Coordinates of C-alpha atoms and ligand atoms in Angstrom, one line a residue:
M252 CA 42.2 199.1 90.4
C253 CA 44.9 201.2 92.0
G254 CA 45.2 204.8 90.9
I255 CA 48.2 207.0 90.5
V256 CA 48.6 210.8 90.4
G257 CA 51.7 212.9 90.3
Y258 CA 52.5 216.6 90.2
V259 CA 55.4 218.9 89.5
G260 CA 54.8 222.7 89.4
E261 CA 54.7 225.9 91.4
Q262 CA 52.0 225.0 93.8
H263 CA 52.1 222.8 96.9
P264 CA 51.0 219.5 95.4
K265 CA 48.6 218.6 98.3
E266 CA 45.5 219.9 96.7
F267 CA 46.1 218.4 93.2
L268 CA 47.1 215.0 94.8
I269 CA 44.1 214.6 97.1
D270 CA 41.7 215.9 94.4
G271 CA 43.2 213.5 91.8
L272 CA 42.9 210.6 94.2
K273 CA 39.2 211.4 94.8
K274 CA 38.7 211.4 91.1
L275 CA 40.2 208.0 90.8
E276 CA 38.3 206.6 93.8
Y277 CA 35.9 204.9 91.4
R278 CA 38.7 202.5 90.2
G279 CA 38.4 200.8 93.6
Y280 CA 40.8 200.8 96.5
D281 CA 41.3 199.9 100.1
S282 CA 44.2 202.2 101.2
S283 CA 45.9 205.3 99.9
G284 CA 49.0 207.4 100.5
I285 CA 51.0 210.5 99.2
A286 CA 54.7 211.4 99.1
I287 CA 55.7 215.0 98.8
K288 CA 59.3 216.2 98.5
N289 CA 61.7 219.2 98.4
S290 CA 65.4 219.2 98.0
D291 CA 66.0 218.3 101.7
N292 CA 63.2 216.0 102.6
I293 CA 60.6 213.5 101.6
Q294 CA 57.3 213.1 103.6
I295 CA 55.1 210.1 103.2
I296 CA 51.6 209.9 104.6
K297 CA 49.5 206.8 104.4
S298 CA 46.0 205.7 105.5
T299 CA 43.7 202.7 105.2
G300 CA 40.0 203.3 104.4
K301 CA 38.6 206.3 102.4
I302 CA 40.5 209.1 100.8
S303 CA 38.8 211.4 103.3
D304 CA 40.7 209.5 106.0
L305 CA 44.0 210.2 104.3
E306 CA 42.9 213.9 103.7
D307 CA 42.3 214.3 107.4
K308 CA 45.6 212.9 108.2
V309 CA 47.4 215.0 105.7
N310 CA 45.5 218.1 107.1
N311 CA 46.7 217.3 110.5
E312 CA 50.3 216.9 109.7
N313 CA 52.9 219.7 109.5
L314 CA 53.6 219.5 105.7
I315 CA 57.0 220.3 104.3
N316 CA 57.3 222.9 101.6
S317 CA 57.0 221.2 98.3
K318 CA 56.2 221.6 94.6
L319 CA 56.5 217.9 93.7
G320 CA 54.6 214.8 94.8
I321 CA 53.0 211.4 94.0
A322 CA 50.0 209.7 95.4
H323 CA 48.2 206.4 95.1
T324 CA 45.1 204.4 95.8
R325 CA 45.8 200.8 96.5
W326 CA 43.6 197.8 95.7
A327 CA 45.4 195.1 97.6
T328 CA 47.0 192.2 95.7
H329 CA 50.2 191.3 97.6
G330 CA 49.5 191.6 101.3
E331 CA 46.5 192.9 103.3
A332 CA 45.2 196.4 103.2
N333 CA 47.2 198.1 105.9
E334 CA 49.4 201.2 106.1
T335 CA 52.7 199.3 105.8
N336 CA 51.5 197.8 102.5
A337 CA 50.0 201.0 101.2
H338 CA 52.0 203.1 98.7
P339 CA 54.2 205.0 98.3
H340 CA 57.1 202.8 99.2
K341 CA 60.6 204.0 99.8
V342 CA 63.8 202.1 99.4
G343 CA 67.1 204.0 99.7
R344 CA 66.9 207.1 97.5
T345 CA 63.9 205.9 95.6
T346 CA 60.2 206.3 96.4
L347 CA 57.4 205.1 94.2
V348 CA 53.8 204.3 93.6
H349 CA 52.7 201.3 91.4
N350 CA 49.6 200.0 89.6
G351 CA 50.0 196.4 88.4
I352 CA 51.7 193.2 89.5
I353 CA 55.3 192.3 89.4
E354 CA 55.2 188.6 88.7
N355 CA 58.8 187.7 89.5
A356 CA 58.7 189.7 92.8
T357 CA 59.4 186.6 95.0
D358 CA 62.5 185.7 93.0
L359 CA 63.8 189.2 92.9
K360 CA 63.0 189.8 96.7
N361 CA 65.0 186.6 97.6
K362 CA 68.0 187.9 95.6
L363 CA 67.8 191.3 97.1
V364 CA 67.5 190.0 100.7
N365 CA 70.7 188.0 100.1
E366 CA 72.3 191.3 99.1
G367 CA 71.2 192.8 102.4
V368 CA 68.1 194.8 101.4
V369 CA 65.6 194.9 104.2
F370 CA 61.9 194.9 103.2
R371 CA 59.2 196.3 105.4
S372 CA 56.0 195.4 103.5
E373 CA 54.6 192.3 101.8
T374 CA 54.2 194.1 98.5
D375 CA 55.7 193.4 95.1
T376 CA 55.9 197.2 94.7
E377 CA 58.5 197.6 97.4
V378 CA 60.5 195.0 95.5
A379 CA 60.2 197.0 92.3
C380 CA 61.3 200.1 94.3
A381 CA 64.4 198.3 95.5
V382 CA 65.3 197.1 92.1
I383 CA 65.1 200.6 90.7
N384 CA 67.0 201.9 93.7
N385 CA 69.8 199.3 93.1
Y386 CA 70.4 200.6 89.6
Y387 CA 70.3 204.2 90.7
N388 CA 73.6 206.0 90.8
G389 CA 72.5 209.5 89.9
D390 CA 70.9 208.9 86.4
P391 CA 67.2 208.3 86.8
I392 CA 66.5 207.5 83.2
K393 CA 69.3 204.8 83.1
A394 CA 68.2 203.3 86.4
I395 CA 64.5 203.0 85.3
T396 CA 65.5 201.7 81.9
E397 CA 67.7 199.0 83.4
A398 CA 65.4 198.1 86.2
I399 CA 62.4 197.5 83.9
K400 CA 64.4 194.9 82.0
T401 CA 64.4 192.7 85.1
L402 CA 60.8 193.2 86.1
K403 CA 58.1 190.8 84.7
G404 CA 54.5 191.7 84.8
S405 CA 52.5 194.8 84.6
Y406 CA 53.3 198.2 86.0
A407 CA 52.6 202.0 86.0
F408 CA 55.1 203.7 88.3
G409 CA 55.3 207.2 89.6
I410 CA 58.8 207.7 90.9
L411 CA 60.6 210.3 93.0
F412 CA 64.4 210.2 93.6
E413 CA 65.8 211.8 96.8
D414 CA 68.3 214.0 95.0
Q415 CA 66.2 215.0 91.9
D416 CA 63.5 217.7 91.8
K417 CA 61.8 216.0 88.9
L418 CA 58.9 213.5 88.5
Y419 CA 59.5 210.3 86.7
A420 CA 57.1 207.6 85.4
V421 CA 57.0 204.5 83.3
R422 CA 54.2 202.0 82.3
K423 CA 53.8 198.6 80.8
D424 CA 50.3 197.0 80.5
S425 CA 48.9 199.3 83.1
P426 CA 47.4 202.7 82.2
L427 CA 49.2 206.0 82.8
I428 CA 48.9 209.2 81.0
V429 CA 51.0 212.4 81.2
G430 CA 49.0 215.7 81.6
I431 CA 50.5 218.9 80.2
G432 CA 49.7 222.0 82.1
E433 CA 50.9 225.6 82.2
G434 CA 53.8 225.9 84.6
E435 CA 52.9 222.4 85.9
N436 CA 52.7 218.9 84.7
Y437 CA 51.1 215.8 85.9
I438 CA 50.9 212.0 85.7
A439 CA 47.6 210.1 86.2
S440 CA 46.0 206.7 85.8
D441 CA 43.3 208.4 83.7
I442 CA 42.2 211.7 82.4
A443 CA 39.4 212.1 85.0
A444 CA 42.1 212.9 87.6
I445 CA 43.5 215.9 85.6
I446 CA 40.6 217.2 83.5
K447 CA 40.0 220.0 86.1
Y448 CA 43.5 221.2 85.4
T449 CA 44.2 220.4 81.7
D450 CA 42.7 218.7 78.7
K451 CA 46.2 218.2 77.1
Y452 CA 47.8 214.8 77.6
M453 CA 50.3 212.4 76.2
L454 CA 49.9 208.6 76.0
L455 CA 52.8 206.5 77.0
E456 CA 53.6 203.3 75.1
D457 CA 55.0 200.3 77.0
D458 CA 58.4 201.0 78.7
E459 CA 58.6 204.6 77.7
V460 CA 60.2 206.5 80.5
V461 CA 59.1 210.1 81.2
E462 CA 60.8 212.9 83.1
L463 CA 58.7 215.9 84.0
T464 CA 59.6 219.3 85.4
K465 CA 57.2 222.1 85.7
D466 CA 58.0 223.4 82.3
E467 CA 59.0 220.3 80.3
V468 CA 58.2 216.8 79.6
K469 CA 60.8 214.5 78.1
V470 CA 60.1 211.0 77.0
Y471 CA 62.8 208.3 76.5
K472 CA 62.7 204.8 74.9
D473 CA 65.7 202.6 75.7
G474 CA 67.5 205.6 77.1
V475 CA 67.1 207.7 73.9
K476 CA 64.8 210.8 73.8
I477 CA 61.8 210.5 71.5
D478 CA 59.0 212.9 70.4
K479 CA 55.5 212.4 71.6
E480 CA 52.2 213.7 70.3
V481 CA 50.2 216.0 72.6
Q482 CA 46.5 215.1 72.4
T483 CA 43.3 217.0 73.6
S484 CA 40.8 215.2 75.6
T485 CA 37.1 215.5 74.8
M486 CA 36.1 214.9 78.4
T487 CA 34.5 217.7 80.3
I488 CA 34.5 218.6 83.9
E489 CA 30.8 217.8 84.1
D490 CA 31.5 214.3 82.9
A491 CA 33.7 213.8 86.0
N492 CA 31.1 215.1 88.4
K493 CA 27.7 213.8 89.5
G494 CA 25.8 217.0 88.7
N495 CA 22.3 216.8 90.4
Y496 CA 22.4 213.2 90.9
K497 CA 23.2 211.4 94.2
H498 CA 25.2 208.8 92.4
F499 CA 27.1 208.4 89.2
M500 CA 25.4 205.1 88.6
L501 CA 21.9 206.8 88.4
K502 CA 23.4 209.7 86.3
E503 CA 24.9 207.2 83.9
I504 CA 21.7 205.2 83.6
M505 CA 19.8 208.4 82.8
E506 CA 22.4 209.2 80.2
E507 CA 21.6 206.1 78.2
P508 CA 19.2 207.6 75.7
I509 CA 21.8 210.3 74.7
V510 CA 24.8 208.0 74.4
L511 CA 22.7 205.5 72.6
Q512 CA 21.6 208.2 70.1
R513 CA 25.3 209.3 69.7
T514 CA 26.5 205.8 69.0
L515 CA 23.6 204.7 66.7
N516 CA 23.9 208.0 64.7
K517 CA 27.4 207.0 63.6
Y518 CA 26.0 203.9 61.7
I519 CA 22.3 204.0 61.1
N520 CA 22.5 206.6 58.4
D521 CA 25.4 204.9 56.7
M522 CA 25.7 201.2 57.5
D523 CA 28.8 201.1 55.2
K524 CA 30.6 202.3 58.3
M525 CA 29.7 199.2 60.3
V526 CA 32.1 196.2 60.2
D527 CA 30.8 193.3 58.1
I528 CA 31.7 190.0 59.8
S529 CA 29.6 187.9 57.5
S530 CA 32.6 186.2 55.8
Y531 CA 33.7 184.6 59.1
E532 CA 32.7 181.0 59.8
E533 CA 33.1 181.2 63.5
I534 CA 33.1 184.0 66.1
H535 CA 34.6 183.9 69.6
I536 CA 33.3 186.6 71.9
V537 CA 35.7 187.1 74.7
A538 CA 35.2 189.4 77.7
C539 CA 34.7 189.6 81.4
G540 CA 31.7 190.4 83.6
S541 CA 29.0 192.5 82.1
A542 CA 30.9 192.9 78.8
L543 CA 30.7 189.0 78.5
Y544 CA 27.0 189.2 79.2
A545 CA 26.7 191.8 76.4
G546 CA 28.6 189.3 74.3
M547 CA 26.0 186.6 75.2
I548 CA 23.3 188.7 73.7
G549 CA 25.6 189.2 70.7
K550 CA 26.0 185.4 70.3
C551 CA 22.2 184.9 70.3
L552 CA 21.8 187.5 67.6
L553 CA 24.7 186.4 65.4
E554 CA 23.5 182.8 65.5
E555 CA 19.8 183.4 65.1
K556 CA 20.0 186.2 62.6
A557 CA 23.2 185.9 60.7
N558 CA 23.7 182.1 61.0
I559 CA 27.2 182.3 62.2
K560 CA 28.6 179.8 64.6
C561 CA 29.5 181.7 67.7
M562 CA 30.8 181.0 71.2
T563 CA 31.3 183.2 74.3
E564 CA 34.1 182.6 76.8
C565 CA 35.2 184.6 79.8
A566 CA 38.6 186.0 79.0
S567 CA 40.3 184.5 82.1
E568 CA 39.5 181.0 80.7
Y569 CA 40.1 181.7 77.1
R570 CA 43.6 183.0 77.6
Y571 CA 44.8 179.6 79.1
K572 CA 42.6 177.1 77.3
K573 CA 43.3 175.1 74.2
I574 CA 41.4 176.8 71.4
I575 CA 40.9 174.9 68.2
Y576 CA 41.0 177.5 65.4
D577 CA 39.9 175.2 62.5
R578 CA 37.7 177.6 60.6
K579 CA 37.9 181.2 59.5
T580 CA 37.6 182.8 63.0
L581 CA 37.1 186.2 64.3
V582 CA 37.7 187.0 68.0
I583 CA 35.5 189.9 69.3
L584 CA 36.9 191.5 72.5
V585 CA 34.4 193.5 74.5
S586 CA 35.7 195.9 77.1
Q587 CA 34.5 199.3 78.4
S588 CA 38.0 200.2 79.9
G589 CA 40.0 198.5 77.2
E590 CA 42.4 197.7 80.1
T591 CA 41.1 194.5 81.5
A592 CA 44.1 192.3 82.0
D593 CA 42.5 189.0 81.0
T594 CA 40.8 190.5 77.9
I595 CA 44.1 192.0 76.8
A596 CA 45.8 188.6 77.2
A597 CA 43.0 186.9 75.3
M598 CA 43.4 189.4 72.4
R599 CA 47.2 188.8 72.4
K600 CA 46.7 185.0 72.3
A601 CA 44.5 185.4 69.2
H602 CA 47.1 187.7 67.5
E603 CA 49.9 185.1 68.2
E604 CA 47.7 182.5 66.5
G605 CA 47.2 184.9 63.5
I606 CA 43.5 185.3 64.2
D607 CA 41.6 188.5 63.3
T608 CA 40.4 190.5 66.2
L609 CA 37.5 193.1 66.5
A610 CA 37.3 195.1 69.7
I611 CA 34.2 196.8 71.1
V612 CA 35.7 199.5 73.4
N613 CA 34.7 202.7 75.1
V614 CA 38.1 204.2 76.1
K615 CA 39.8 205.3 73.0
T616 CA 43.3 205.5 74.5
S617 CA 43.2 202.1 76.0
T618 CA 45.5 199.1 75.3
I619 CA 42.7 197.0 73.6
A620 CA 41.7 200.0 71.4
R621 CA 45.3 200.4 70.3
E622 CA 46.2 196.8 69.7
A623 CA 43.1 195.2 68.2
K624 CA 43.1 194.7 64.5
Q625 CA 39.8 196.5 64.1
T626 CA 37.9 198.6 66.7
L627 CA 34.4 199.8 67.1
F628 CA 34.0 202.5 69.7
I629 CA 30.9 202.9 71.7
E630 CA 30.4 206.5 72.6
A631 CA 29.5 206.2 76.3
G632 CA 31.8 209.0 77.5
P633 CA 33.5 208.4 80.9
E634 CA 31.8 205.9 83.0
I635 CA 32.7 206.5 86.7
A636 CA 30.4 204.2 88.7
V637 CA 32.1 200.9 89.2
A638 CA 28.9 199.1 88.0
T639 CA 28.7 199.4 84.3
T640 CA 25.4 200.6 82.9
K641 CA 25.5 202.9 79.8
A642 CA 28.6 201.2 78.4
Y643 CA 27.0 197.8 78.8
L644 CA 23.9 199.1 77.0
L645 CA 26.0 200.4 74.1
Q646 CA 28.0 197.2 73.8
V647 CA 24.6 195.4 73.4
A648 CA 23.6 198.0 70.8
M649 CA 26.9 197.4 68.9
F650 CA 26.2 193.7 68.7
S651 CA 22.6 194.5 67.4
L652 CA 24.2 196.5 64.5
I653 CA 26.9 194.0 63.8
A654 CA 24.3 191.2 63.6
L655 CA 22.0 193.3 61.5
K656 CA 24.8 194.1 59.0
A657 CA 25.9 190.5 58.9
A658 CA 22.4 189.2 58.3
H659 CA 21.8 191.8 55.6
S660 CA 25.0 190.9 53.9
K661 CA 24.1 187.3 53.8
G662 CA 20.6 188.1 52.4
L663 CA 18.9 186.8 55.6
E664 CA 17.1 189.9 56.7
D665 CA 14.0 190.8 54.8
N666 CA 13.1 193.7 57.1
Y667 CA 16.5 195.5 57.1
N668 CA 15.2 199.0 56.3
E669 CA 12.3 198.8 58.8
I670 CA 14.7 197.6 61.5
L671 CA 17.0 200.6 60.7
K672 CA 14.0 202.9 61.1
E673 CA 13.3 201.3 64.4
A674 CA 16.8 202.1 65.5
K675 CA 16.1 205.8 65.0
S676 CA 13.2 205.7 67.6
L677 CA 15.1 203.6 70.0
P678 CA 16.4 206.5 72.2
D679 CA 12.8 207.6 72.7
Y680 CA 11.5 204.2 73.6
L681 CA 14.3 204.1 76.1
R682 CA 13.4 207.5 77.5
K683 CA 9.9 206.2 78.2
V684 CA 11.3 203.3 80.2
L685 CA 13.6 205.6 82.3
N686 CA 10.7 207.9 83.0
D687 CA 9.2 205.0 84.9
K688 CA 12.2 204.9 87.2
D689 CA 10.0 205.4 90.3
T690 CA 8.3 202.1 89.5
F691 CA 11.7 200.3 89.9
A692 CA 12.5 202.4 93.0
G693 CA 9.3 200.7 94.4
V694 CA 10.7 197.3 93.5
G695 CA 14.0 198.2 95.2
K696 CA 11.9 199.1 98.4
E697 CA 10.2 195.7 98.3
I698 CA 13.2 193.6 97.9
K699 CA 15.6 195.4 100.1
D700 CA 15.5 192.8 102.8
A701 CA 15.6 189.8 100.5
R702 CA 18.6 187.4 101.2
D703 CA 18.4 185.8 97.7
A704 CA 17.0 186.7 94.4
F705 CA 16.7 184.7 91.2
Y706 CA 16.6 185.8 87.5
I707 CA 15.1 183.4 84.9
G708 CA 14.7 183.5 81.2
R709 CA 15.4 181.5 78.0
G710 CA 17.8 182.2 75.1
V711 CA 18.5 186.0 74.9
D712 CA 16.3 186.6 78.0
Y713 CA 18.6 184.4 79.9
A714 CA 21.6 186.4 78.7
M715 CA 19.8 189.6 80.1
C716 CA 19.1 187.7 83.4
E717 CA 22.9 187.3 83.9
E718 CA 23.3 191.0 83.7
G719 CA 20.4 191.8 85.9
S720 CA 21.6 189.4 88.6
L721 CA 25.2 190.8 88.4
K722 CA 23.9 194.4 88.8
L723 CA 21.8 193.4 91.9
K724 CA 24.6 191.5 93.6
E725 CA 27.4 193.9 92.9
V726 CA 25.8 197.0 94.1
S727 CA 23.2 195.8 96.7
Y728 CA 25.2 192.8 98.0
T729 CA 22.0 190.7 97.6
H730 CA 22.9 187.1 96.7
S731 CA 21.4 186.5 93.3
D732 CA 21.7 184.0 90.5
A733 CA 20.6 183.8 86.9
Y734 CA 19.2 180.6 85.4
Q735 CA 18.0 179.3 82.1
A736 CA 14.3 179.0 83.2
G737 CA 14.3 175.3 82.2
E738 CA 17.2 174.6 84.5
L739 CA 15.5 175.4 87.8
K740 CA 13.9 172.0 88.2
H741 CA 17.4 170.4 88.1
G742 CA 18.3 171.5 91.6
T743 CA 17.8 175.3 92.2
I744 CA 14.2 175.1 92.8
S745 CA 14.9 173.7 96.2
L746 CA 16.0 177.3 97.2
I747 CA 12.7 178.7 96.3
E748 CA 10.7 179.6 99.4
E749 CA 8.0 182.0 100.4
G750 CA 8.6 185.6 99.3
V751 CA 11.9 185.0 97.4
P752 CA 12.0 187.5 94.5
V753 CA 12.2 185.8 91.1
F754 CA 12.6 188.1 88.1
A755 CA 11.3 186.5 84.9
I756 CA 12.3 188.0 81.6
I757 CA 10.0 187.0 78.8
T758 CA 10.5 188.6 75.4
N759 CA 11.0 185.6 73.1
D760 CA 7.6 184.8 71.4
K761 CA 8.8 181.3 70.4
I762 CA 9.4 180.1 73.9
K763 CA 7.4 182.4 76.1
D764 CA 4.9 179.6 77.0
K765 CA 7.7 177.5 78.2
T766 CA 9.2 180.3 80.5
E767 CA 5.6 181.1 81.7
S768 CA 5.2 177.5 82.9
N769 CA 8.5 177.8 84.8
V770 CA 7.2 181.0 86.4
I771 CA 4.0 179.1 87.6
E772 CA 6.2 176.4 89.1
V773 CA 8.1 178.8 91.3
E774 CA 5.0 180.8 92.0
S775 CA 3.4 177.7 93.4
R776 CA 6.3 177.5 95.8
Q777 CA 5.4 181.0 97.0
A778 CA 8.2 182.9 95.2
R779 CA 7.2 186.6 94.4
I780 CA 7.3 187.0 90.7
Y781 CA 8.5 190.2 89.0
T782 CA 8.0 189.9 85.2
I783 CA 9.6 192.2 82.7
T784 CA 8.2 191.6 79.2
N785 CA 7.3 193.0 75.8
D786 CA 4.0 191.1 75.8
P787 CA 1.0 192.7 77.5
S788 CA -0.9 189.3 77.4
I789 CA 1.6 187.7 79.9
M790 CA 0.0 187.0 83.2
N791 CA 0.7 189.4 86.1
H792 CA 1.6 187.5 89.2
H793 CA 2.9 190.1 91.6
F794 CA 4.5 192.8 89.4
K795 CA 4.7 193.2 85.6
Y796 CA 6.4 195.8 83.6
V797 CA 5.7 195.8 79.9
V798 CA 8.1 197.6 77.3
E799 CA 7.4 198.4 73.7
K800 CA 7.7 195.3 71.4
L801 CA 10.6 195.7 69.1
S802 CA 12.6 193.7 66.6
D803 CA 14.7 190.9 68.2
Y804 CA 17.8 193.0 67.4
F805 CA 16.9 195.9 69.7
Q806 CA 14.5 194.4 72.2
P807 CA 17.2 193.8 74.9
I808 CA 17.9 197.6 74.9
L809 CA 14.6 198.2 76.6
I810 CA 14.7 195.4 79.0
V811 CA 18.1 196.0 80.6
P812 CA 17.5 199.5 82.1
P813 CA 14.8 198.3 84.5
L814 CA 17.3 195.7 85.7
Q815 CA 19.9 198.3 86.3
L816 CA 17.4 200.5 88.1
I817 CA 16.3 197.7 90.3
G818 CA 19.9 197.0 91.3
Y819 CA 20.5 200.7 91.9
Y820 CA 17.3 201.3 94.0
T821 CA 17.8 198.2 96.1
A822 CA 21.3 199.4 97.0
L823 CA 19.9 202.9 97.7
E824 CA 17.3 201.4 100.1
R825 CA 20.2 199.5 101.9
G826 CA 22.2 202.7 102.2
L827 CA 25.3 201.3 100.5
D828 CA 28.2 202.9 98.8
I829 CA 26.6 202.4 95.3
D830 CA 29.4 203.9 93.1
K831 CA 32.1 202.1 94.8
P832 CA 30.9 198.7 96.0
R833 CA 33.2 196.8 98.4
N834 CA 36.1 194.8 97.0
L835 CA 35.4 195.9 93.4
A836 CA 37.5 197.9 90.9
K837 CA 36.3 199.7 87.9
S838 CA 39.0 198.3 85.6
V839 CA 40.6 195.0 86.5
T840 CA 44.1 195.6 85.3
V841 CA 45.5 192.6 87.1
E842 CA 44.8 188.8 86.7
Ligands
M6R1151 O1 36.3 197.3 81.3 P1 35.7 196.1 81.0 O2 34.4 196.2 80.2 O3 36.7 195.1 80.4 O4 35.3 195.3 82.4 C1 34.8 194.1 82.4 C2 34.2 193.8 83.8 O5 35.1 193.9 84.8 C3 33.0 194.7 84.2 O6 32.0 194.7 83.3 C4 32.4 194.3 85.6 O7 31.8 193.1 85.5 C5 31.5 195.4 86.1 N1 31.7 195.6 87.5 C6 30.1 195.1 85.9 O8 29.3 196.1 86.4

């Protein structure tokens, strides 16, 4: 959601800036722009649409000589996606790009308009630019430090001043890193944008202001220079590229066995390393989107296996709702990016109430990873496709291990050692499923023209249905819904007509007969049934795929990849922009 890159060095910044924006495309955007400067001029070029459109424009312009620049991909929040609203914005001597939302922009704008400032765009960013410019009288650090005291909300800014040949940046509640190169330095929303140039980077804490020249990076807090640690990223250039795959989404699905192995290996040989949550009386699992659906699987396991009262709530509700913390409670935050604004707010709410938090996170440098009381890292590596696949799978695996550990600690799991043994074979079982990817490509072909699709299941199967349905709708734009199988009769069955695809997930022995009855109900209304199960004896209606039968802890891990592949292949059949679905952002850093 918005991406920022900035360069100062010895080269013309064009190549770095355009390349960096391309690497940040996955975050989601609808317009983009660059600003380059030298001691006499500043040149701003903007475009709506794809980065390639901006690139064409840049290539057709007479560019000024320059060794300093900033660039931006915008995901519209204030004002539509047009060139006027696209970043960079320039007010007076200040030019900036912004990721985040300035919550008091309207008040500040009214004040500035009264003072005679003229605004061109509808954006909160231009207001922030004007505020900084108002404070600027030749001392950039002072201007930025003073300006951020008046700004409410979230921001990562890349800033240029007309009379300075340096690059400036600051962040609060929006990601921004500083890349350290040789004879050149960079800023970027994430490491993917700079890994081709350097693996050395610095993390900025909230409201630390950074000043970059080609040879030096200086960081200030409240106007005072501070020391910062330089870190080395483990990301590789291959991670940031698609390799032989047509899309990151497929590449990342096919990586699942490897990343699963990497994540499980940390614990299954030494479960002492796994967090023990058995002493908590209540668990709140709070997250958004797929991460929430992973949490729903976690809830089923924690309740069924470890006997712990558990609720799931989407973070955007949890953060504003009255929560009664009347038992010993743990809040588990789940987030691939660790930067989802609502999940961060939910975490901070729990902290304000003195509640323990545990985060399941992928990005180690993220806000949630840094602020949660305890953190379990999944080892997904960079996930570039907007639709999460491998990270979601690992979030589920992490809940399997948490529940297994808690059940064992409470003396509720008689088959503990056998289940740990099963975990060792899990990546191989998963490989077997992924080897059948052509089967799911066939399903994608069949359903490519469907207007609607439904996913039905009970208990943990229903939790998986939610994820299957989200995957299909977000990448293939097919309307789909997930229902507890028993709920269909209460209204939704009226939507079932001839040929509507209905995906039935049936893994739970205790209630499989019940789901099967619901399947027959929709089939008699001419729905086309696709069953994914672990039970070979389940009836085949139109399509049936059977996975290995595993313990309840790990069964979901084999069911989910087929659902991801069906989403992928349906979108492929429809010829869509799979890695960057319309309107979506990889990490939702604003409310
Ligand atoms: O980075 P997070 O895990 O916090 O992101 C949460 C959701 O925004 C994310 O899972 C979203 O639903 C994906 N588009 C799903 O593929």
